[in-house]
Coordinates of C-alpha atoms in Angstrom, one line a residue:
P1154 CA 0.2 0.0 0.0
V1155 CA 1.2 3.4 -0.5
F1156 CA 0.9 4.3 3.1
E1157 CA 3.2 1.6 4.0
I1158 CA 5.7 2.8 1.3
T1159 CA 5.6 6.3 2.6
M1160 CA 6.0 5.1 6.1
R1161 CA 9.2 3.1 5.2
V1162 CA 10.5 6.3 3.3
F1163 CA 9.9 8.3 6.3
L1164 CA 11.6 5.9 8.8
L1165 CA 14.8 5.9 6.6
L1166 CA 14.8 9.6 6.8
C1167 CA 14.6 9.2 10.6
L1168 CA 17.4 6.9 10.6
L1169 CA 19.5 9.4 8.4
A1170 CA 18.7 12.2 10.7
L1171 CA 18.6 10.7 14.2
G1172 CA 20.6 7.2 14.1
N1173 CA 24.0 8.7 14.8
T1174 CA 23.3 12.3 15.7
K1175 CA 25.5 13.7 18.1
P1176 CA 25.2 15.8 20.1
Y1177 CA 21.6 15.8 21.1
Q1178 CA 19.4 17.9 18.5
P1179 CA 15.9 18.4 19.3
I1180 CA 12.9 17.4 17.1
N1181 CA 11.2 20.2 15.1
T1182 CA 7.6 19.1 15.8
M1183 CA 6.2 21.3 13.1
D1184 CA 8.4 19.8 10.3
F1185 CA 7.3 16.3 11.6
M1186 CA 3.6 17.2 11.3
K1187 CA 4.0 17.9 7.7
N1188 CA 5.3 14.6 7.0
Y1189 CA 2.5 13.2 9.3
D1190 CA 0.0 15.0 7.1
I1191 CA 1.6 13.4 4.0
M1192 CA 1.2 10.0 5.7
M1193 CA -2.3 10.4 6.9
A1194 CA -3.5 11.4 3.4
D1195 CA -2.0 8.4 2.0
S1196 CA -3.3 6.0 4.3
G1197 CA -6.7 7.4 3.8
D1198 CA -7.5 7.8 7.5
E1199 CA -10.4 10.0 8.2
D1200 CA -10.6 10.0 11.7
D1201 CA -7.6 12.7 12.1
D1202 CA -8.6 14.9 9.2
N1203 CA -8.9 18.7 9.8
D1204 CA -11.8 19.2 7.5
D1205 CA -12.2 22.1 5.2
D1206 CA -12.5 24.5 8.3
D1207 CA -8.8 24.3 9.0
N1208 CA -6.8 26.3 6.7
G1209 CA -4.5 28.1 9.1
D1210 CA -1.1 27.9 9.6
D1211 CA 0.5 25.5 11.9
D1212 CA 2.6 28.1 13.4
D1213 CA -0.4 30.1 14.5
Y1214 CA -0.6 28.8 18.3
D1215 CA -3.9 28.6 19.9
D1216 CA -3.2 29.8 23.6
D1217 CA -6.9 29.4 24.8
E1218 CA -8.3 27.5 28.0
N1219 CA -7.9 24.3 26.1
C1220 CA -4.1 24.3 25.8
P1221 CA -2.5 23.0 29.1
S1222 CA -0.8 25.7 31.3
G1223 CA 3.0 26.3 30.2
C1224 CA 2.5 24.7 26.7
R1225 CA 1.6 26.0 23.1
C1226 CA -0.9 24.5 21.0
S1227 CA -1.7 24.2 17.3
P1228 CA -4.2 21.9 15.7
R1229 CA -3.4 18.3 16.7
V1230 CA 0.1 19.4 18.5
V1231 CA 0.7 20.3 21.9
Q1232 CA 4.2 21.6 22.5
C1233 CA 5.6 21.7 26.1
S1234 CA 9.1 21.5 25.5
D1235 CA 11.8 23.7 27.1
M1236 CA 9.1 24.9 29.7
G1237 CA 10.8 23.5 32.8
Q1238 CA 8.0 21.1 33.3
I1239 CA 8.4 18.7 36.2
A1240 CA 5.5 16.5 35.6
V1241 CA 3.2 15.8 32.5
P1242 CA 0.9 18.7 31.9
E1243 CA -3.0 18.0 33.1
K1244 CA -5.8 18.4 30.5
I1245 CA -4.2 17.8 27.3
P1246 CA -6.8 17.7 24.5
E1247 CA -8.0 14.3 23.7
D1248 CA -7.6 15.0 19.9
T1249 CA -3.9 15.5 20.3
V1250 CA -1.7 13.5 17.9
I1251 CA 1.9 14.7 18.5
L1252 CA 2.7 15.6 22.2
D1253 CA 6.1 17.3 22.6
L1254 CA 7.6 17.2 26.2
Q1255 CA 11.5 17.6 25.0
N1256 CA 13.9 19.3 27.2
N1257 CA 12.1 19.3 30.5
D1258 CA 12.8 18.2 34.1
I1259 CA 10.2 15.3 34.3
T1260 CA 11.2 12.4 36.6
E1261 CA 8.4 10.0 36.4
I1262 CA 5.5 9.0 34.2
K1263 CA 2.4 8.0 36.1
E1264 CA -0.5 5.7 35.5
N1265 CA -2.8 8.5 34.2
D1266 CA -0.6 10.9 32.6
F1267 CA -1.9 10.1 29.2
K1268 CA -5.3 8.9 29.8
G1269 CA -7.7 9.6 27.0
L1270 CA -5.1 10.4 24.4
H1271 CA -6.3 7.5 22.2
K1272 CA -5.3 9.6 19.0
L1273 CA -1.6 10.0 20.0
Y1274 CA 0.7 9.2 17.2
G1275 CA 4.0 10.6 18.5
L1276 CA 5.1 11.3 21.9
F1277 CA 8.6 13.0 22.5
L1278 CA 9.8 12.6 25.9
I1279 CA 13.5 13.1 25.1
N1280 CA 16.2 14.9 27.4
N1281 CA 14.0 14.7 30.7
K1282 CA 15.0 13.0 34.0
I1283 CA 12.6 10.1 33.6
S1284 CA 13.7 7.1 35.8
K1285 CA 10.1 5.5 36.2
I1286 CA 7.2 4.8 34.0
H1287 CA 4.2 3.2 35.5
P1288 CA 3.4 -0.2 33.9
K1289 CA -0.2 1.1 32.8
A1290 CA 1.1 4.5 31.5
F1291 CA 0.8 3.5 27.8
R1292 CA -2.7 1.6 28.0
N1293 CA -5.3 1.9 25.4
M1294 CA -2.6 3.9 23.2
D1295 CA -3.1 1.8 20.1
H1296 CA -2.4 4.7 17.6
L1297 CA 1.0 5.6 19.1
R1298 CA 3.6 4.9 16.4
L1299 CA 6.7 6.9 17.5
L1300 CA 7.9 6.9 21.2
Y1301 CA 11.2 8.7 21.9
L1302 CA 12.6 8.4 25.5
S1303 CA 16.3 9.3 24.7
Y1304 CA 18.4 11.1 27.1
N1305 CA 16.7 10.0 30.4
L1306 CA 17.7 7.9 33.5
L1307 CA 15.7 4.6 32.7
T1308 CA 17.4 1.5 33.9
E1309 CA 15.1 -1.0 32.2
I1310 CA 12.7 -1.4 29.3
P1311 CA 9.0 0.2 30.4
A1312 CA 6.7 -2.9 30.6
N1313 CA 3.5 -2.9 28.5
L1314 CA 4.8 -0.8 25.7
P1315 CA 2.4 0.6 22.9
P1316 CA 1.7 -2.4 20.8
N1317 CA 1.7 -0.8 17.5
V1318 CA 4.7 1.3 18.3
I1319 CA 6.8 1.4 14.8
E1320 CA 9.9 3.3 16.6
L1321 CA 11.3 3.2 19.9
R1322 CA 14.5 5.1 21.1
F1323 CA 16.1 4.6 24.2
H1324 CA 19.3 6.6 23.3
E1325 CA 21.6 7.4 26.4
N1326 CA 19.7 6.0 29.3
K1327 CA 21.0 3.8 32.1
I1328 CA 19.6 0.6 30.6
N1329 CA 22.1 -2.5 31.5
K1330 CA 19.7 -5.3 31.2
I1331 CA 17.1 -6.2 28.8
Q1332 CA 14.9 -8.9 30.1
T1333 CA 13.2 -11.9 28.3
D1334 CA 10.0 -10.5 26.2
A1335 CA 10.9 -7.1 27.0
F1336 CA 9.3 -6.1 23.7
K1337 CA 6.6 -8.6 23.6
G1338 CA 3.7 -8.0 21.2
L1339 CA 5.5 -5.2 19.3
M1340 CA 4.9 -6.9 16.0
K1341 CA 4.9 -3.7 13.8
L1342 CA 8.4 -2.5 15.4
N1343 CA 10.8 -1.2 12.7
V1344 CA 13.3 0.8 14.5
L1345 CA 15.0 0.1 17.8
E1346 CA 17.6 2.5 19.3
L1347 CA 19.3 1.5 22.4
G1348 CA 22.9 3.2 22.0
A1349 CA 24.5 4.7 24.7
N1350 CA 23.5 2.8 27.4
P1351 CA 26.1 0.5 29.8
L1352 CA 24.7 -2.8 28.1
A1353 CA 27.0 -5.5 28.0
N1354 CA 26.4 -9.0 26.3
S1355 CA 25.6 -10.3 29.6
G1356 CA 22.8 -8.0 30.0
I1357 CA 20.8 -9.2 27.0
S1358 CA 18.6 -12.2 28.5
L1359 CA 17.9 -15.0 26.1
G1360 CA 14.6 -14.0 24.2
A1361 CA 14.9 -10.3 25.0
F1362 CA 13.8 -9.7 21.3
N1363 CA 11.3 -12.6 20.9
G1364 CA 8.6 -12.1 18.2
L1365 CA 10.1 -8.9 16.7
S1366 CA 10.6 -8.4 12.9
T1367 CA 12.5 -5.0 13.4
L1368 CA 14.5 -3.6 10.5
Y1369 CA 17.1 -1.6 12.5
I1370 CA 18.7 -2.1 15.9
G1371 CA 21.4 0.2 17.2
I1372 CA 23.4 -0.8 20.3
A1373 CA 26.4 1.8 19.8
E1374 CA 28.2 3.3 22.8
A1375 CA 27.7 0.3 24.8
K1376 CA 29.7 -2.2 26.6
L1377 CA 29.4 -5.3 24.2
T1378 CA 32.5 -7.4 23.8
A1379 CA 31.0 -9.6 21.1
V1380 CA 28.3 -9.3 18.2
P1381 CA 24.9 -10.3 20.1
K1382 CA 23.6 -13.6 18.8
D1383 CA 20.0 -13.3 19.8
L1384 CA 19.0 -10.2 17.7
P1385 CA 15.8 -10.6 15.3
S1386 CA 16.6 -12.4 12.1
S1387 CA 14.9 -9.7 10.2
I1388 CA 17.3 -7.0 10.8
T1389 CA 18.6 -5.1 7.9
E1390 CA 20.5 -2.5 9.6
L1391 CA 22.9 -2.8 12.7
S1392 CA 25.0 -0.4 14.5
L1393 CA 27.4 -1.7 17.1
D1394 CA 30.0 1.3 16.5
Y1395 CA 31.9 2.4 19.7
N1396 CA 31.8 -1.0 21.8
K1397 CA 34.4 -3.3 22.7
I1398 CA 34.1 -6.0 20.2
S1399 CA 37.6 -7.6 19.6
K1400 CA 36.6 -10.3 17.2
V1401 CA 34.2 -11.3 14.2
E1402 CA 33.4 -15.2 14.4
I1403 CA 31.6 -17.4 11.7
E1404 CA 28.5 -17.8 14.0
D1405 CA 27.9 -14.1 14.3
F1406 CA 26.0 -13.5 11.6
I1407 CA 24.5 -16.7 10.8
R1408 CA 20.9 -15.5 11.8
Y1409 CA 21.0 -12.1 9.8
K1410 CA 21.1 -13.4 6.4
N1411 CA 19.0 -10.0 5.4
L1412 CA 21.4 -7.5 6.8
K1413 CA 22.4 -4.8 4.2
R1414 CA 24.5 -2.4 6.6
L1415 CA 26.6 -3.4 9.2
G1416 CA 28.5 -1.0 11.8
L1417 CA 31.5 -2.0 13.7
G1418 CA 33.6 1.0 13.6
F1419 CA 35.6 2.2 16.8
N1420 CA 35.7 -1.3 18.3
Q1421 CA 39.0 -3.5 19.0
V1422 CA 38.5 -6.1 16.1
K1423 CA 41.7 -7.7 15.5
F1424 CA 40.6 -10.9 13.8
V1425 CA 37.8 -11.6 11.2
E1426 CA 37.0 -15.3 10.9
N1427 CA 37.0 -16.7 7.3
G1428 CA 33.7 -17.4 6.2
S1429 CA 31.8 -15.1 8.8
L1430 CA 31.2 -12.2 6.4
A1431 CA 30.0 -14.7 3.8
N1432 CA 26.8 -15.3 6.2
I1433 CA 25.4 -11.8 5.2
P1434 CA 25.1 -12.3 1.3
S1435 CA 22.9 -9.2 1.0
I1436 CA 25.4 -6.8 2.7
R1437 CA 25.8 -3.4 1.1
E1438 CA 27.8 -1.5 3.4
I1439 CA 30.4 -2.5 6.0
H1440 CA 32.1 0.0 8.7
L1441 CA 35.0 -1.6 10.1
D1442 CA 37.3 1.4 10.3
N1443 CA 39.1 2.3 13.5
N1444 CA 39.7 -1.0 14.8
R1445 CA 42.9 -3.3 14.9
L1446 CA 42.7 -5.1 11.8
K1447 CA 46.2 -6.3 10.2
K1448 CA 44.8 -7.4 6.9
V1449 CA 41.7 -7.0 4.8
P1450 CA 39.0 -9.3 6.0
P1451 CA 38.5 -12.3 4.0
N1452 CA 35.5 -13.1 1.9
L1453 CA 34.7 -9.3 0.5
S1454 CA 35.1 -10.5 -3.2
S1455 CA 32.3 -13.1 -2.6
L1456 CA 29.9 -10.4 -1.4
R1457 CA 28.1 -9.5 -4.8
Y1458 CA 26.0 -6.6 -3.3
L1459 CA 28.7 -4.9 -1.4
Q1460 CA 29.7 -1.3 -2.5
V1461 CA 31.1 0.5 0.5
I1462 CA 33.6 -0.9 2.8
Y1463 CA 35.6 1.3 5.4
L1464 CA 38.8 -0.1 6.7
H1465 CA 40.5 3.2 7.5
G1466 CA 42.3 3.7 10.7
N1467 CA 43.5 0.0 11.4
K1468 CA 46.9 -1.5 11.2
I1469 CA 46.6 -3.0 7.7
S1470 CA 50.1 -3.3 6.0
S1471 CA 49.5 -5.1 2.8
V1472 CA 46.7 -5.4 0.4
G1473 CA 46.3 -8.4 -2.1
V1474 CA 45.1 -8.0 -5.7
N1475 CA 42.1 -10.1 -5.0
D1476 CA 40.9 -9.0 -1.5
F1477 CA 38.1 -7.1 -3.0
C1478 CA 37.2 -8.3 -6.3
P1479 CA 36.5 -11.7 -7.8
I1480 CA 39.0 -13.5 -9.6
R1481 CA 37.0 -14.9 -12.5
P1482 CA 35.8 -11.8 -14.6
D1483 CA 32.7 -13.7 -15.2
V1484 CA 31.4 -13.8 -11.9
K1485 CA 28.8 -10.8 -11.0
K1486 CA 29.6 -8.2 -8.6
N1487 CA 28.3 -4.8 -8.1
M1488 CA 30.8 -2.1 -8.3
Y1489 CA 32.1 -0.5 -5.2
T1490 CA 31.5 3.2 -4.8
G1491 CA 33.6 3.6 -1.6
I1492 CA 36.8 1.9 -0.2
S1493 CA 39.0 3.7 2.6
L1494 CA 42.1 2.5 3.3
F1495 CA 44.1 5.8 4.6
A1496 CA 45.7 5.7 8.1
N1497 CA 46.9 2.1 7.6
P1498 CA 50.6 1.5 7.4
V1499 CA 50.0 -0.1 4.0
K1500 CA 52.1 1.9 1.3
Y1501 CA 49.9 2.7 -1.4
W1502 CA 52.3 2.7 -3.9
N1503 CA 52.8 -1.1 -3.5
I1504 CA 49.0 -1.8 -4.0
Q1505 CA 48.7 -3.3 -7.9
P1506 CA 46.1 -1.2 -9.8
A1507 CA 44.3 -4.1 -10.7
T1508 CA 43.2 -4.7 -6.8
F1509 CA 40.5 -2.0 -7.5
R1510 CA 39.2 -3.3 -11.1
C1511 CA 35.7 -3.4 -9.6
V1512 CA 35.5 0.1 -8.2
T1513 CA 33.6 3.1 -10.0
G1514 CA 36.4 5.7 -10.9
R1515 CA 39.3 7.0 -8.6
R1516 CA 37.2 8.9 -6.3
G1517 CA 35.8 5.6 -4.9
I1518 CA 39.2 4.8 -3.4
Q1519 CA 40.5 6.6 -0.4
L1520 CA 44.3 6.0 0.2
G1521 CA 46.8 8.1 2.0
N1522 CA 50.0 7.9 3.8
F1523 CA 50.3 6.5 7.1
R1524 CA 51.0 8.9 10.1
K1525 CA 51.7 7.4 13.7

C-alpha cells in the first residue's frame, strides 16, 4: 500500500537524521507534522482529518483555555518543550496527535498521565530526567507509532509498551539489562535504538527480542564485547559502533541473512574469521574503520552486493590483488562506490592497480600516507 511505502521512506529519513546524531538535537515538531499529514493523506485515515475549516498556519498557536498551562498549542499538536515542566501537564486535549515534552525536568511517568489520548501518534519525551514509568502508562494507546525516550535515566525497558509502535528510541539512558520478552507484542516495530547505554552482552537475556521483525537495531556506544547472537533475524541494519568487540566469528551473523548495513567502527576488532562475512550475502555497506585489523577481512570478493567498505584507521600493512574483487571476470559483482584504506601502514604505491578493478572511478578509493 502507498501508506506503507511512505512510512518506510519516512523511517529511513528518521534513521539518517537521528541514527547517529551527536550531540543531541531536538525534534522540530512542525516539520514532523508536515510528514505526518502526508502519511495520513496516503493512508486514507479519516479519523484525524481537519476538514475544510482548518486552513490556518500551524505556526499560529492557540493559547486558549484548552491548551495546558505552560504549553503552546496548534491543531493536533501540543508543544510543552523547554518549559521547565516537572511532570506531564494536565488536561491535554483528547484529539492530540503529537505531544512534545522535550527538554524538561520530568522525573516520572504516572499511570494517568496520558489517559484519554487515544489518537496520539508521536510522543517525544527526549532529554528529561525520567527514571520511572508506570506499567499502565501506555494503556489504550493503540495509535501511538513513535515513542522517543532518549536522554533520560531509565534503567530498564518499560513494561507494556504501545502495541503498534513502529519506532522506539532509548538512546543514552542507564539501561544495563534487557529482560526476556521485553518487547513482547510489538509486531510492527521497525526501529529500535538502544545506543549509549551501559549494556553488556551478559545484560541481554535469552529471548529478549522474541517476536520482533525489526529492520534497524542500534546498540552503539555500549559495553558489548561480542556481536549479539539473539537479535531478530529480520534486521537489515545493525549499528554496533563504539563498543569493545575484539573479533568477528563465523557464528556471529548466521541469523542475519537480510543484513544490508553493518556498523562495527571504533571497536577493538583484531580478527575476522574466514567465512563470517559470507553469512551476510545481501550486505551493501560495512564499517570496520578504527579497529585493529592487520589485513583486509576475507570473503569481501564473494559479497556480490557490497559497495562500501570502510577500513581506515586500522593496522593493515598489505593489500592483495584479489582482496576486494572476484578472480574470475565472469562472476557478477556490484561495483564498489567506496573503499577507504587511509590511516593504515600499507604503502599505497605497493598496491597493484588491478586490486581496484571493480571500483567505480578513482574517487571511490580513499588512500593516504600512514602517520603515527
